[in-house]
Short mmCIF file of C-alpha atoms in Angstrom, two decimals:
data_model
loop_
_atom_site.label_atom_id
_atom_site.label_comp_id
_atom_site.label_asym_id
_atom_site.label_seq_id
_atom_site.Cartn_x
_atom_site.Cartn_y
_atom_site.Cartn_z
CA UNK A 72 -137.55 69.73 64.96
CA UNK A 73 -134.57 71.66 66.28
CA UNK A 74 -134.09 72.54 69.93
CA UNK A 75 -134.88 76.25 69.54
CA UNK A 76 -138.19 75.44 67.80
CA UNK A 77 -139.08 72.99 70.57
CA UNK A 78 -138.16 75.60 73.16
CA UNK A 79 -140.31 78.24 71.44
CA UNK A 80 -143.28 75.86 71.41
CA UNK A 81 -142.73 75.00 75.07
CA UNK A 82 -142.58 78.70 76.05
CA UNK A 83 -145.69 79.48 73.96
CA UNK A 84 -147.62 76.61 75.57
CA UNK A 85 -146.55 77.76 79.03
CA UNK A 86 -147.78 81.31 78.28
CA UNK A 87 -151.06 79.93 76.92
CA UNK A 88 -151.66 77.81 80.01
CA UNK A 89 -150.88 80.77 82.30
CA UNK A 90 -153.39 82.94 80.42
CA UNK A 91 -156.00 80.17 80.63
CA UNK A 92 -155.42 79.83 84.37
CA UNK A 93 -156.37 83.51 84.75
CA UNK A 94 -159.27 83.57 82.26
CA UNK A 95 -162.48 84.78 84.00
CA UNK A 96 -164.66 82.46 81.87
CA UNK A 97 -162.84 79.42 83.21
CA UNK A 98 -162.65 80.77 86.76
CA UNK A 99 -166.36 81.58 86.98
CA UNK A 100 -167.86 78.18 87.71
CA UNK A 101 -171.08 79.51 89.28
CA UNK A 102 -174.17 77.89 87.85
CA UNK A 103 -172.38 74.83 86.52
CA UNK A 104 -174.01 71.64 87.63
CA UNK A 105 -170.90 69.50 87.69
CA UNK A 106 -167.47 69.54 86.10
CA UNK A 107 -166.71 66.48 84.04
CA UNK A 108 -163.65 64.38 84.71
CA UNK A 109 -161.03 63.79 82.06
CA UNK A 110 -162.19 60.19 81.64
CA UNK A 111 -165.78 61.38 81.05
CA UNK A 112 -164.60 63.87 78.42
CA UNK A 113 -162.58 61.15 76.70
CA UNK A 114 -165.67 58.93 76.53
CA UNK A 115 -167.98 61.81 75.53
CA UNK A 116 -165.77 62.85 72.60
CA UNK A 117 -165.00 59.34 71.40
CA UNK A 118 -161.27 60.03 71.71
CA UNK A 119 -159.08 57.05 70.88
CA UNK A 120 -155.98 56.94 73.03
CA UNK A 121 -152.65 55.77 71.69
CA UNK A 122 -150.56 53.82 74.19
CA UNK A 123 -152.73 55.08 77.05
CA UNK A 124 -151.62 58.69 76.51
CA UNK A 125 -154.02 61.58 75.93
CA UNK A 126 -153.15 64.27 73.38
CA UNK A 127 -154.86 67.22 75.05
CA UNK A 128 -154.81 69.36 71.89
CA UNK A 129 -156.64 66.63 69.99
CA UNK A 130 -159.07 66.08 72.87
CA UNK A 131 -159.92 69.81 73.07
CA UNK A 132 -160.50 69.87 69.30
CA UNK A 133 -162.86 66.89 69.57
CA UNK A 134 -164.69 68.51 72.49
CA UNK A 135 -165.15 71.75 70.55
CA UNK A 136 -166.57 69.75 67.63
CA UNK A 137 -168.91 67.91 69.98
CA UNK A 138 -170.13 71.34 71.15
CA UNK A 139 -170.85 72.27 67.53
CA UNK A 140 -167.85 74.54 67.16
CA UNK A 141 -165.95 74.07 63.91
CA UNK A 142 -162.60 75.16 65.29
CA UNK A 143 -159.74 73.35 66.91
CA UNK A 144 -157.43 73.74 69.85
CA UNK A 145 -154.96 75.66 67.66
CA UNK A 146 -157.69 78.21 66.87
CA UNK A 147 -158.46 78.59 70.57
CA UNK A 148 -154.78 79.00 71.39
CA UNK A 149 -154.31 81.60 68.66
CA UNK A 150 -157.33 83.59 69.86
CA UNK A 151 -156.18 83.58 73.49
CA UNK A 152 -152.56 84.38 72.62
CA UNK A 153 -153.76 87.39 70.59
CA UNK A 154 -155.52 88.80 73.65
CA UNK A 155 -158.94 87.20 73.29
CA UNK A 156 -160.76 85.31 76.00
CA UNK A 157 -162.24 81.83 76.04
CA UNK A 158 -165.70 83.40 76.37
CA UNK A 159 -165.08 85.58 73.31
CA UNK A 160 -163.83 82.58 71.33
CA UNK A 161 -166.82 80.43 72.28
CA UNK A 162 -169.35 83.21 71.59
CA UNK A 163 -167.91 84.12 68.20
CA UNK A 164 -167.56 80.51 67.08
CA UNK A 165 -171.13 79.66 68.14
CA UNK A 166 -172.45 82.49 65.94
CA UNK A 167 -170.91 80.97 62.81
#
């Protein structure tokens, strides 16, 4: 992978994370009983770590599958980057 491609991916990921940090669905935590820790999510999804590192894209994909959503982290990222919200993504994927 050349440097410009790596830089493009880094910039895209940074934009994605900024959008997520402002997403109303993720900010509105009212009514949630308890947020799960990363270690609980790893156990819940059955994620197998390599060298003690966690691939967050893979973990999100496994979590979506566990929730019955046949889409991956790339699908979520594409939806959000095209102006969609996490709520919209979850609602539309649950209808399928």
